[in-house]
Coordinates of C-alpha atoms and ligand atoms in Angstrom, one line a residue:
M342 CA 17.0 0.0 17.7
I343 CA 17.4 0.3 13.9
R344 CA 18.2 -3.2 12.7
L345 CA 18.4 -6.6 14.5
F346 CA 22.1 -6.9 13.8
Q347 CA 25.1 -4.5 14.0
T348 CA 25.4 -2.7 10.7
N349 CA 28.8 -1.0 11.3
E350 CA 32.1 -1.6 13.1
V351 CA 34.0 1.3 11.7
R352 CA 31.3 4.0 10.9
K353 CA 30.0 5.7 14.0
V354 CA 26.3 5.3 14.2
E355 CA 24.0 6.9 16.9
D356 CA 20.3 6.0 17.3
L357 CA 18.4 9.3 17.7
E358 CA 15.5 7.6 19.5
G359 CA 14.1 9.7 22.3
M360 CA 11.8 12.6 23.2
W361 CA 11.9 15.4 20.6
D362 CA 10.3 18.8 20.9
F363 CA 7.2 19.1 18.7
C364 CA 4.7 21.8 17.8
V365 CA 1.8 21.8 15.3
D366 CA 1.8 24.2 12.4
N367 CA -1.1 25.9 10.7
H368 CA -4.2 23.7 11.4
E369 CA -7.4 25.4 12.4
N370 CA -8.4 22.8 15.0
S371 CA -5.1 22.4 16.7
D372 CA -3.5 24.1 19.7
R373 CA -1.3 26.2 17.5
G374 CA 1.9 27.1 19.2
E375 CA 1.6 24.6 22.0
N376 CA 4.8 22.7 22.6
F377 CA 4.8 19.0 23.0
S378 CA 7.4 16.5 23.8
L379 CA 6.9 13.4 21.6
P380 CA 8.6 10.1 21.3
V381 CA 10.7 9.4 18.2
P382 CA 10.0 7.0 16.6
G383 CA 6.3 7.6 17.2
C384 CA 3.0 8.8 15.7
W385 CA 1.7 12.1 17.0
E386 CA -1.8 10.5 17.2
T387 CA -0.6 8.7 20.3
H388 CA -0.7 12.0 22.2
P389 CA -4.3 12.6 23.5
K390 CA -4.4 16.1 22.1
L391 CA -3.3 15.0 18.7
N392 CA -5.1 11.8 18.1
K393 CA -7.1 13.1 15.1
Y394 CA -4.6 15.8 14.0
R395 CA -4.0 15.9 10.3
G396 CA -1.7 18.7 9.0
V397 CA 1.8 19.9 9.5
G398 CA 4.0 19.4 12.6
E399 CA 7.5 20.3 13.4
Y400 CA 9.9 18.1 15.3
R401 CA 13.0 19.7 16.7
R402 CA 16.1 18.6 18.6
T403 CA 19.7 19.5 19.3
I404 CA 22.6 17.7 17.8
V405 CA 25.9 18.1 19.7
L406 CA 29.2 17.2 18.0
S407 CA 32.4 16.9 19.9
E408 CA 34.4 17.2 16.6
S409 CA 33.8 18.4 13.1
A410 CA 32.3 15.6 10.9
N411 CA 30.4 14.7 7.8
L412 CA 26.9 13.8 9.0
R413 CA 24.4 11.4 7.4
F414 CA 21.0 11.3 8.9
V415 CA 19.1 8.1 8.1
F416 CA 15.3 8.5 8.4
K417 CA 13.7 5.0 8.2
G418 CA 10.2 6.4 7.7
I419 CA 8.4 9.7 8.1
S420 CA 4.7 10.0 7.5
H421 CA 4.3 11.3 4.9
T422 CA 5.8 14.4 3.4
T423 CA 8.8 15.9 5.0
Q424 CA 11.5 18.6 4.8
I425 CA 14.7 18.4 6.9
Y426 CA 16.5 21.5 8.1
F427 CA 20.0 21.6 9.7
D428 CA 20.8 25.0 11.3
G429 CA 18.0 26.5 9.3
I430 CA 19.2 25.2 5.9
K431 CA 17.0 22.6 4.0
I432 CA 19.1 19.5 3.5
A433 CA 16.5 17.0 2.3
E434 CA 12.9 16.5 1.4
H435 CA 10.9 13.3 0.9
Y436 CA 7.5 12.0 0.1
N437 CA 6.0 8.7 1.3
A438 CA 5.8 7.3 4.8
Y439 CA 7.1 3.8 4.2
T440 CA 10.5 4.1 2.7
A441 CA 13.8 5.4 4.1
F442 CA 15.9 8.3 2.9
T443 CA 19.0 10.1 4.0
A444 CA 20.2 13.7 4.5
I445 CA 23.8 14.7 4.4
V446 CA 25.7 17.6 6.0
R447 CA 29.3 18.0 4.9
K448 CA 31.9 19.1 7.4
A449 CA 29.5 20.1 10.2
E450 CA 31.5 22.1 12.9
A451 CA 32.0 20.8 16.4
G452 CA 29.3 22.3 18.8
S453 CA 25.6 22.5 19.0
H454 CA 23.3 22.3 16.0
E455 CA 19.5 22.4 15.4
L456 CA 17.8 19.6 13.5
I457 CA 14.2 20.4 12.4
V458 CA 11.9 17.8 10.7
K459 CA 8.8 19.3 9.2
V460 CA 6.2 16.7 8.7
D461 CA 2.8 16.9 6.8
N462 CA 0.3 14.0 6.9
S463 CA -2.5 16.0 5.2
F464 CA -4.1 14.6 2.0
H465 CA -2.7 17.5 0.1
Q466 CA -2.8 18.0 -3.7
D467 CA 0.7 16.8 -4.3
S468 CA 0.1 13.5 -2.6
S469 CA -1.1 10.8 -5.1
L470 CA -0.5 7.8 -2.9
H471 CA -1.4 8.9 0.6
I472 CA -5.1 9.6 0.2
P473 CA -8.1 8.8 2.4
N474 CA -8.0 5.0 2.3
D475 CA -9.0 1.7 3.9
Y476 CA -6.1 2.1 6.4
Y477 CA -4.8 5.1 8.3
T478 CA -2.1 7.5 7.3
Y479 CA -0.6 8.5 10.6
G480 CA 1.6 11.6 11.2
G481 CA 5.1 11.8 12.5
I482 CA 8.6 10.2 12.5
I483 CA 7.2 6.7 12.5
R484 CA 10.4 4.7 12.1
P485 CA 13.9 5.0 13.6
V486 CA 16.3 7.8 12.9
A487 CA 20.1 7.3 13.0
L488 CA 23.0 9.8 12.8
E489 CA 26.1 8.5 11.1
H490 CA 29.5 10.0 10.9
I491 CA 30.9 9.4 7.4
A492 CA 34.1 9.8 5.6
D493 CA 34.2 11.7 2.2
T494 CA 33.9 8.4 0.5
F495 CA 31.5 5.9 2.1
I496 CA 29.5 2.8 1.3
E497 CA 26.0 3.8 0.4
R498 CA 24.6 0.3 0.1
I499 CA 25.3 -3.3 -0.9
Q500 CA 23.1 -5.4 -3.1
F501 CA 23.6 -9.2 -2.7
T502 CA 22.0 -11.6 -5.2
P503 CA 22.6 -15.3 -4.6
F504 CA 22.4 -17.9 -7.4
Q505 CA 23.3 -21.6 -7.9
V506 CA 25.7 -23.2 -10.4
E507 CA 25.6 -27.0 -10.4
G508 CA 24.4 -27.2 -6.9
Q509 CA 26.9 -24.7 -5.5
W510 CA 26.1 -21.3 -4.1
H511 CA 27.4 -18.2 -5.8
A512 CA 26.5 -14.5 -5.4
D513 CA 26.7 -11.3 -7.3
I514 CA 27.7 -8.5 -4.9
Q515 CA 27.4 -4.8 -5.9
V516 CA 28.8 -2.1 -3.6
V517 CA 27.6 1.4 -4.2
I518 CA 30.1 4.0 -3.1
D519 CA 29.3 7.7 -2.6
N520 CA 32.1 10.3 -3.0
L521 CA 31.0 13.6 -1.4
S522 CA 34.1 15.5 -2.5
D523 CA 34.5 17.4 -5.7
Y524 CA 37.5 15.2 -6.7
A525 CA 38.0 11.6 -7.9
Q526 CA 39.3 9.4 -5.1
Q527 CA 41.1 6.0 -5.2
V528 CA 39.3 3.4 -3.0
R529 CA 40.0 -0.1 -2.1
L530 CA 37.4 -2.5 -0.7
E531 CA 37.8 -5.6 1.4
G532 CA 35.0 -7.9 2.2
E533 CA 34.1 -11.2 3.9
L534 CA 31.2 -13.5 3.7
C535 CA 30.7 -17.1 4.8
G536 CA 34.5 -17.7 5.3
V537 CA 35.4 -16.3 1.8
K538 CA 37.5 -13.1 1.4
L539 CA 35.9 -10.9 -1.2
Q540 CA 38.2 -9.5 -3.9
F541 CA 37.5 -6.1 -5.4
E542 CA 39.7 -4.1 -7.7
T543 CA 41.0 -0.8 -6.5
I544 CA 39.2 1.9 -8.4
E545 CA 38.9 5.6 -8.8
V546 CA 35.5 6.9 -7.9
G547 CA 34.5 10.3 -9.2
P548 CA 32.2 12.7 -7.3
G549 CA 28.8 11.2 -6.7
R550 CA 27.9 7.5 -6.9
S551 CA 29.9 4.6 -8.3
T552 CA 29.2 0.8 -8.2
I553 CA 31.8 -1.9 -7.7
A554 CA 30.7 -5.4 -8.5
T555 CA 32.2 -8.8 -7.8
E556 CA 31.0 -12.4 -8.1
H557 CA 32.0 -15.2 -5.8
H558 CA 31.6 -18.8 -5.1
F559 CA 30.7 -19.8 -1.5
P560 CA 31.5 -23.5 -1.0
N561 CA 30.4 -23.6 2.6
A562 CA 27.1 -21.7 2.3
E563 CA 24.0 -23.4 3.7
E564 CA 20.8 -22.5 2.1
W565 CA 18.2 -20.2 3.7
A566 CA 15.1 -22.4 4.1
L567 CA 11.8 -22.1 6.0
E568 CA 12.8 -24.9 8.4
N569 CA 16.4 -23.6 8.7
P570 CA 16.6 -19.9 7.9
R571 CA 20.4 -19.7 7.8
L572 CA 21.8 -16.1 7.8
Y573 CA 25.3 -14.8 7.2
L574 CA 26.9 -11.4 7.8
L575 CA 28.3 -9.8 4.7
K576 CA 31.0 -7.3 5.8
V577 CA 32.6 -4.8 3.5
K578 CA 35.3 -2.2 4.5
L579 CA 36.5 0.8 2.5
F580 CA 40.1 2.0 2.6
E581 CA 41.7 5.1 1.2
P582 CA 45.0 4.6 -0.6
G583 CA 48.0 4.3 1.6
K584 CA 46.0 3.8 4.8
N585 CA 45.8 0.5 6.7
E586 CA 42.8 1.4 8.8
P587 CA 39.4 1.4 7.0
V588 CA 37.6 4.8 6.8
D589 CA 34.2 3.2 6.4
D590 CA 32.3 -0.1 6.5
L591 CA 28.9 -1.6 6.0
I592 CA 27.5 -4.9 7.3
E593 CA 24.5 -6.6 5.7
R594 CA 22.8 -9.8 6.6
V595 CA 22.0 -12.2 3.8
G596 CA 20.8 -15.7 3.0
F597 CA 21.4 -18.0 0.1
R598 CA 18.2 -19.0 -1.6
T599 CA 16.6 -18.9 -5.0
I600 CA 13.0 -18.2 -5.8
T601 CA 11.7 -19.2 -9.2
T602 CA 8.4 -19.9 -11.0
H603 CA 7.8 -22.5 -13.6
D604 CA 5.1 -25.1 -14.4
A605 CA 2.5 -22.8 -12.8
R606 CA 4.2 -23.2 -9.4
I607 CA 6.5 -21.2 -7.2
Q608 CA 9.8 -22.8 -6.1
L609 CA 11.9 -21.9 -3.1
N610 CA 15.4 -23.5 -3.6
D611 CA 13.9 -25.5 -6.5
R612 CA 11.2 -27.0 -4.3
D613 CA 7.5 -26.1 -4.8
I614 CA 6.1 -23.9 -2.1
V615 CA 2.5 -23.0 -1.2
L616 CA 2.2 -19.7 0.5
K617 CA -0.2 -19.8 3.5
G618 CA -0.6 -16.7 5.6
F619 CA -1.9 -13.2 6.0
N620 CA -2.0 -9.7 4.7
R621 CA -0.8 -7.4 7.4
H622 CA -1.1 -3.7 8.1
E623 CA 1.4 -2.1 10.5
D624 CA -1.2 -0.7 12.8
H625 CA -1.9 -0.9 16.5
P626 CA -4.1 1.4 18.8
A627 CA -1.2 2.0 21.2
V628 CA 1.4 3.0 18.7
G629 CA -0.3 3.6 15.4
A630 CA 2.2 2.7 12.6
A631 CA 5.3 3.2 14.8
F632 CA 5.9 -0.4 15.9
P633 CA 8.3 -1.2 18.6
L634 CA 10.2 -4.5 18.2
S635 CA 8.2 -6.1 21.0
L636 CA 4.9 -5.7 19.0
M637 CA 6.5 -6.8 15.8
A638 CA 7.8 -10.0 17.5
H639 CA 4.4 -10.6 19.0
D640 CA 2.6 -10.3 15.7
L641 CA 5.1 -12.7 14.2
E642 CA 4.7 -15.2 17.0
L643 CA 0.9 -15.1 16.4
I644 CA 1.4 -15.6 12.7
I645 CA 3.8 -18.5 13.2
A646 CA 1.5 -20.1 15.8
S647 CA -1.4 -20.0 13.3
G648 CA 0.6 -22.3 11.0
S649 CA 1.3 -19.6 8.4
N650 CA 4.5 -19.3 6.4
C651 CA 3.9 -16.0 4.6
V652 CA 3.1 -12.4 5.1
R653 CA 2.1 -9.9 2.4
T654 CA 3.1 -6.3 3.5
S655 CA -0.2 -4.8 2.3
H656 CA 0.0 -2.1 1.1
Y657 CA 3.4 -0.6 1.5
P658 CA 7.0 -1.6 2.4
N659 CA 7.4 -2.5 6.0
D660 CA 9.7 -1.5 8.8
E661 CA 13.0 -3.3 8.2
R662 CA 13.1 -4.8 11.7
F663 CA 9.9 -6.7 10.9
L664 CA 11.7 -8.0 7.7
D665 CA 14.7 -8.8 9.8
L666 CA 12.5 -10.9 12.1
C667 CA 11.0 -12.7 9.0
D668 CA 14.5 -13.4 7.8
E669 CA 15.3 -14.9 11.2
K670 CA 12.1 -16.9 11.6
G671 CA 11.9 -18.3 8.1
I672 CA 8.7 -16.5 7.1
V673 CA 8.5 -15.6 3.5
V674 CA 7.3 -12.1 2.5
W675 CA 5.5 -10.6 -0.5
E676 CA 6.6 -7.0 -0.2
E677 CA 4.4 -4.4 -2.0
N678 CA 4.9 -0.9 -3.1
H679 CA 2.5 1.8 -1.8
A680 CA -0.7 2.1 -3.9
R681 CA -4.1 0.8 -2.9
G682 CA -7.3 0.8 -4.8
L683 CA -6.5 3.8 -7.1
S684 CA -9.0 4.4 -9.9
L685 CA -7.8 5.4 -13.4
E686 CA -8.6 9.0 -12.5
Q687 CA -6.4 8.8 -9.4
M688 CA -3.6 7.2 -11.5
Q689 CA -3.8 10.2 -13.8
H690 CA -2.6 12.4 -11.0
P691 CA 0.4 14.3 -12.5
L692 CA 2.8 13.1 -9.7
F693 CA 1.6 9.4 -9.6
A694 CA 4.1 7.9 -11.9
Q695 CA 7.1 9.6 -10.3
Q696 CA 5.9 9.0 -6.7
C697 CA 5.5 5.3 -7.5
E698 CA 8.8 5.1 -9.2
D699 CA 10.5 6.6 -6.1
V700 CA 8.8 4.1 -3.8
N701 CA 9.7 1.2 -6.1
R702 CA 13.3 2.3 -6.3
E703 CA 13.6 2.8 -2.6
M704 CA 11.9 -0.4 -1.7
V705 CA 14.1 -2.6 -3.9
E706 CA 17.4 -0.7 -3.0
Q707 CA 16.6 -0.8 0.7
H708 CA 15.2 -4.3 1.1
A709 CA 16.7 -6.5 -1.6
N710 CA 19.0 -8.2 0.8
H711 CA 16.2 -9.8 2.8
P712 CA 16.1 -13.4 2.0
S713 CA 12.6 -13.6 3.3
I714 CA 11.3 -11.3 0.5
I715 CA 10.4 -13.7 -2.3
I716 CA 8.0 -11.6 -4.3
W717 CA 7.8 -7.9 -5.2
G718 CA 4.2 -6.6 -5.7
V719 CA 2.9 -3.4 -7.2
L720 CA -0.4 -1.4 -7.4
N721 CA -3.0 -3.3 -5.4
E722 CA -6.4 -3.2 -7.0
C723 CA -5.7 -0.3 -9.3
A724 CA -6.9 0.3 -12.9
S725 CA -5.3 -2.8 -14.5
D726 CA -8.5 -3.3 -16.5
T727 CA -7.7 -0.2 -18.7
L728 CA -5.1 0.4 -21.3
E729 CA -3.9 3.5 -19.7
G730 CA -3.6 1.7 -16.4
R731 CA -1.7 -1.1 -18.1
A732 CA 1.0 1.4 -19.2
H733 CA 1.7 2.1 -15.6
Y734 CA 1.8 -1.5 -14.6
E735 CA 4.1 -2.2 -17.5
R736 CA 6.5 0.6 -16.6
Q737 CA 6.6 -0.2 -12.9
L738 CA 7.1 -4.0 -13.4
K739 CA 9.9 -3.2 -15.9
Q740 CA 11.5 -0.8 -13.5
I741 CA 11.6 -3.4 -10.7
R742 CA 12.8 -6.2 -12.9
A743 CA 15.7 -4.0 -14.1
M744 CA 16.8 -3.5 -10.5
D745 CA 16.2 -7.1 -9.3
A746 CA 15.7 -9.9 -11.8
S747 CA 16.0 -12.5 -9.0
R748 CA 12.4 -12.4 -7.7
P749 CA 9.1 -13.0 -9.3
L750 CA 6.7 -10.0 -9.6
T751 CA 3.0 -9.8 -9.1
F752 CA 0.0 -7.5 -8.4
A753 CA -3.3 -8.2 -6.7
T754 CA -6.3 -7.7 -8.9
H755 CA -10.0 -7.7 -8.4
H756 CA -10.9 -7.2 -12.0
R757 CA -11.8 -10.9 -12.6
D758 CA -12.3 -11.6 -16.3
K759 CA -11.7 -7.9 -17.2
E760 CA -8.1 -8.0 -16.2
L761 CA -5.6 -6.8 -18.8
C762 CA -2.2 -7.1 -17.2
L763 CA -1.6 -10.7 -16.3
D764 CA 0.9 -11.2 -19.1
L765 CA 3.2 -8.6 -17.5
A766 CA 3.7 -10.3 -14.2
D767 CA 5.2 -13.7 -13.1
I768 CA 2.4 -14.7 -10.7
V769 CA -1.3 -14.2 -11.0
S770 CA -2.9 -12.9 -7.8
Y771 CA -6.7 -12.4 -7.2
N772 CA -8.5 -10.6 -4.4
L773 CA -11.9 -12.3 -4.2
Y774 CA -14.3 -12.2 -1.3
P775 CA -16.8 -15.1 -1.7
G776 CA -19.1 -15.3 1.4
W777 CA -18.6 -11.6 2.1
Y778 CA -18.9 -9.2 -0.8
T779 CA -20.5 -12.0 -3.0
D780 CA -22.5 -15.2 -2.4
E781 CA -20.3 -17.3 -4.7
D782 CA -19.0 -20.7 -3.7
P783 CA -15.2 -20.3 -3.0
G784 CA -14.2 -23.5 -4.7
E785 CA -16.1 -22.8 -7.9
L786 CA -14.9 -19.2 -7.9
C787 CA -11.3 -20.3 -7.6
D788 CA -11.7 -22.7 -10.6
Q789 CA -13.3 -19.8 -12.5
A790 CA -10.4 -17.5 -11.5
R791 CA -7.9 -20.0 -12.9
A792 CA -9.9 -20.1 -16.2
W793 CA -9.9 -16.3 -16.3
A794 CA -6.2 -16.2 -15.8
D795 CA -5.5 -18.9 -18.4
A796 CA -7.6 -16.9 -20.9
A797 CA -6.0 -13.5 -20.2
G798 CA -2.3 -14.0 -20.3
G799 CA -1.8 -15.9 -17.1
A800 CA -1.6 -19.4 -18.5
G801 CA 1.3 -21.4 -17.1
K802 CA 1.8 -18.9 -14.3
P803 CA 1.4 -19.7 -10.6
M804 CA -1.8 -18.4 -9.0
I805 CA -2.3 -17.0 -5.5
L806 CA -5.6 -16.0 -3.8
S807 CA -4.1 -12.8 -2.4
E808 CA -7.1 -11.6 -0.4
F809 CA -10.3 -13.2 1.0
G810 CA -12.2 -12.9 4.3
G811 CA -15.0 -11.1 6.0
D812 CA -15.8 -8.8 8.9
G813 CA -15.9 -10.1 12.5
Y814 CA -16.3 -7.6 15.4
Y815 CA -14.3 -8.9 18.3
G816 CA -16.6 -10.1 21.1
H817 CA -19.7 -9.8 19.0
R818 CA -21.0 -13.4 19.2
D819 CA -24.4 -14.7 18.4
A820 CA -25.9 -18.1 17.8
T821 CA -27.6 -16.8 14.7
R822 CA -24.1 -16.4 13.1
V823 CA -25.2 -13.2 11.4
R824 CA -22.9 -11.0 9.4
G825 CA -20.4 -9.3 11.6
T826 CA -20.3 -11.9 14.3
E827 CA -17.1 -13.8 15.1
E828 CA -19.0 -17.0 14.2
R829 CA -19.9 -15.8 10.7
Q830 CA -16.3 -14.6 10.1
A831 CA -15.1 -18.1 11.2
D832 CA -17.5 -19.7 8.8
I833 CA -16.3 -17.6 5.9
I834 CA -12.7 -18.3 6.6
D835 CA -13.5 -22.0 7.0
A836 CA -15.4 -22.2 3.7
N837 CA -12.6 -20.4 1.9
L838 CA -9.7 -22.3 3.3
S839 CA -11.4 -25.7 3.0
A840 CA -11.9 -25.0 -0.7
Y841 CA -8.4 -23.6 -1.4
I842 CA -6.3 -26.1 0.5
S843 CA -7.5 -28.9 -1.8
K844 CA -6.8 -27.0 -5.0
S845 CA -3.5 -28.5 -6.2
Y846 CA -3.0 -25.7 -8.8
L847 CA -3.0 -22.9 -6.1
S848 CA 0.4 -21.5 -5.0
G849 CA -0.9 -19.4 -2.2
M850 CA -3.8 -18.3 0.0
L851 CA -3.4 -15.0 2.0
I852 CA -6.2 -14.1 4.4
W853 CA -7.5 -10.5 4.5
Q854 CA -6.3 -9.7 7.1
F855 CA -4.1 -10.4 10.1
C856 CA -5.3 -7.6 12.4
D857 CA -8.1 -5.1 12.4
C858 CA -6.9 -1.7 11.4
R859 CA -7.9 1.9 11.7
V860 CA -9.1 3.5 8.5
A861 CA -9.4 7.1 7.3
E862 CA -12.6 8.7 8.4
S863 CA -14.3 9.6 5.2
T864 CA -17.9 9.1 4.1
G865 CA -17.2 6.3 1.7
W866 CA -16.5 3.9 4.6
L867 CA -19.3 4.9 7.0
L868 CA -21.6 2.0 6.1
S869 CA -19.0 -0.7 5.7
R870 CA -16.4 0.3 8.2
A871 CA -18.1 0.5 11.6
G872 CA -16.0 2.0 14.3
T873 CA -13.7 3.5 11.6
Q874 CA -11.9 0.3 11.3
N875 CA -11.5 -2.6 8.9
S876 CA -12.7 -5.5 11.0
K877 CA -11.6 -8.4 8.8
G878 CA -8.7 -9.1 11.1
I879 CA -8.3 -12.7 12.5
V880 CA -7.1 -10.9 15.6
D881 CA -8.4 -7.5 16.6
R882 CA -6.5 -4.3 16.8
Y883 CA -5.1 -5.3 20.3
R884 CA -4.2 -8.8 18.9
R885 CA -6.9 -10.7 20.7
P886 CA -7.6 -13.7 18.6
K887 CA -11.2 -14.0 17.2
L888 CA -12.9 -17.4 16.7
A889 CA -11.5 -17.5 13.1
Y890 CA -7.9 -17.8 14.5
A891 CA -8.5 -21.4 15.5
V892 CA -10.1 -22.1 12.1
V893 CA -6.9 -20.9 10.5
Q894 CA -4.8 -23.1 12.7
K895 CA -7.1 -26.1 11.8
H896 CA -6.2 -25.6 8.2
F897 CA -2.6 -24.4 8.3
L898 CA -1.1 -26.4 11.1
Ligands
LIG612 C1 -9.5 -4.9 -0.9 C2 -8.3 -4.2 -0.5 C3 -8.0 -4.2 1.0 C4 -9.2 -4.0 1.8 C5 -10.2 -5.1 1.4 C6 -11.6 -5.0 2.1 O1 -9.4 -6.1 -1.5 O2 -7.1 -4.7 -1.2 O3 -7.1 -3.1 1.2 O4 -9.8 -2.8 1.6 O5 -10.5 -5.0 0.1 O6 -11.6 -5.2 3.4 O7 -12.6 -4.8 1.5

């Protein structure tokens, strides 16, 4: 399943979920040449022979067409560098595990064809964002794949931006059309949302992409709110001149809500909101990063039952089905691009700027219609304390703002009073670990952080404590409450939440982290990451609640 609602009534869409042929390529420790049958979506680490494999792998399957067609393959996430071949011809390549991309074949003949997906999850020299890190870079086709049959002109995407005028809901709707032919084509669009027929002008679209925009008033729209997350289907159909039947369509699911910041607070639909929740990695021992819907739903139920209202998708864009669930359940999301803890030297990688720009563009283009996403974040704990680093923050925040000015932007920093970029963002976010990495008092540290922010460009801006927590090894209990016990972790969470809940100037508190996660096996973590996992989860990797879970409930419910 690709989304939690039907995305097309006209365009033919086939889910390519299933068992694909697979073989490893060029790794000294692998069973070179051995053929496997692996699930797609899936991580190859879930196969016992491949559970530590890092390198290149080749997925292969047959595509049978009963008639000639233009094909559009939609890959929702491949980890992490990939090339796609159709009948031996390269049709696409992509870097980064956590954003989708497409590959198009024009006028494929009826009959049998071969699709090859070459995947590389090694930390190769052209990879500036996938590096050994405090989470695991799995290998494989980790998110769904769809095969679409498209006309020569088709709807590439729709971007919906709601706004209010005198208490009434309006929206700006942009439809991006792709024309695969070499000629200009006349197209007509018809649309519908919330009982309103959408009017578009007939236009001529040249080869490549064109955007058609419209603005409408929706008198019957109900707002999307946490307690009533009202969603609507936005349907757009594309017609060629002289034809009464549409040749293509796209359905999006949207919600009417605004998100603003003023007076050092965040407002959802003009009402102040305090974000309470978790940072979450998409990681589970049984499936790696390739989450089935059942596990996503289970995570969200645990998050909701803890009294939380917010998830930060640390540290990359998430599977859209998880975002769909958040839309449905009324959980707000801080979605983040993919960059964790990069030093200035790592940010100087020659491909860093371009790879970030690509993730930012794909994240916003692909996820902007989720009402649950209320914040875009960039560059977690990178070199925002340096002038050279600042130039990257400035460029990336500007890029995102130009694509979507309707959401506030932030980045999580640990640079305390050395931070140089707070003036660039709309929300100040600090990662601080009192009780774990330092012995500071959480309440005093929080006041100090507000003072740092006020002095360094963050005055008047809302502030979130975007990470805090401590290790707790599931099942390790001891009356001494020493570091690493569930008791000690519960004490740390208790001390932090007790302090933050009473700070009226705080707009959010996000615990590090929801679940334990596997981390890359590299010497840097050996002392602090026992079991090659980050153990600050409030539930363990199998989602068994630790003692701290009840502490979270005590404060959040
Ligand atoms: C950082 C980082 C997280 C995680 C955490 C920790 O703040 O943003 O990804 O590594 O520290 O557990 O130390």
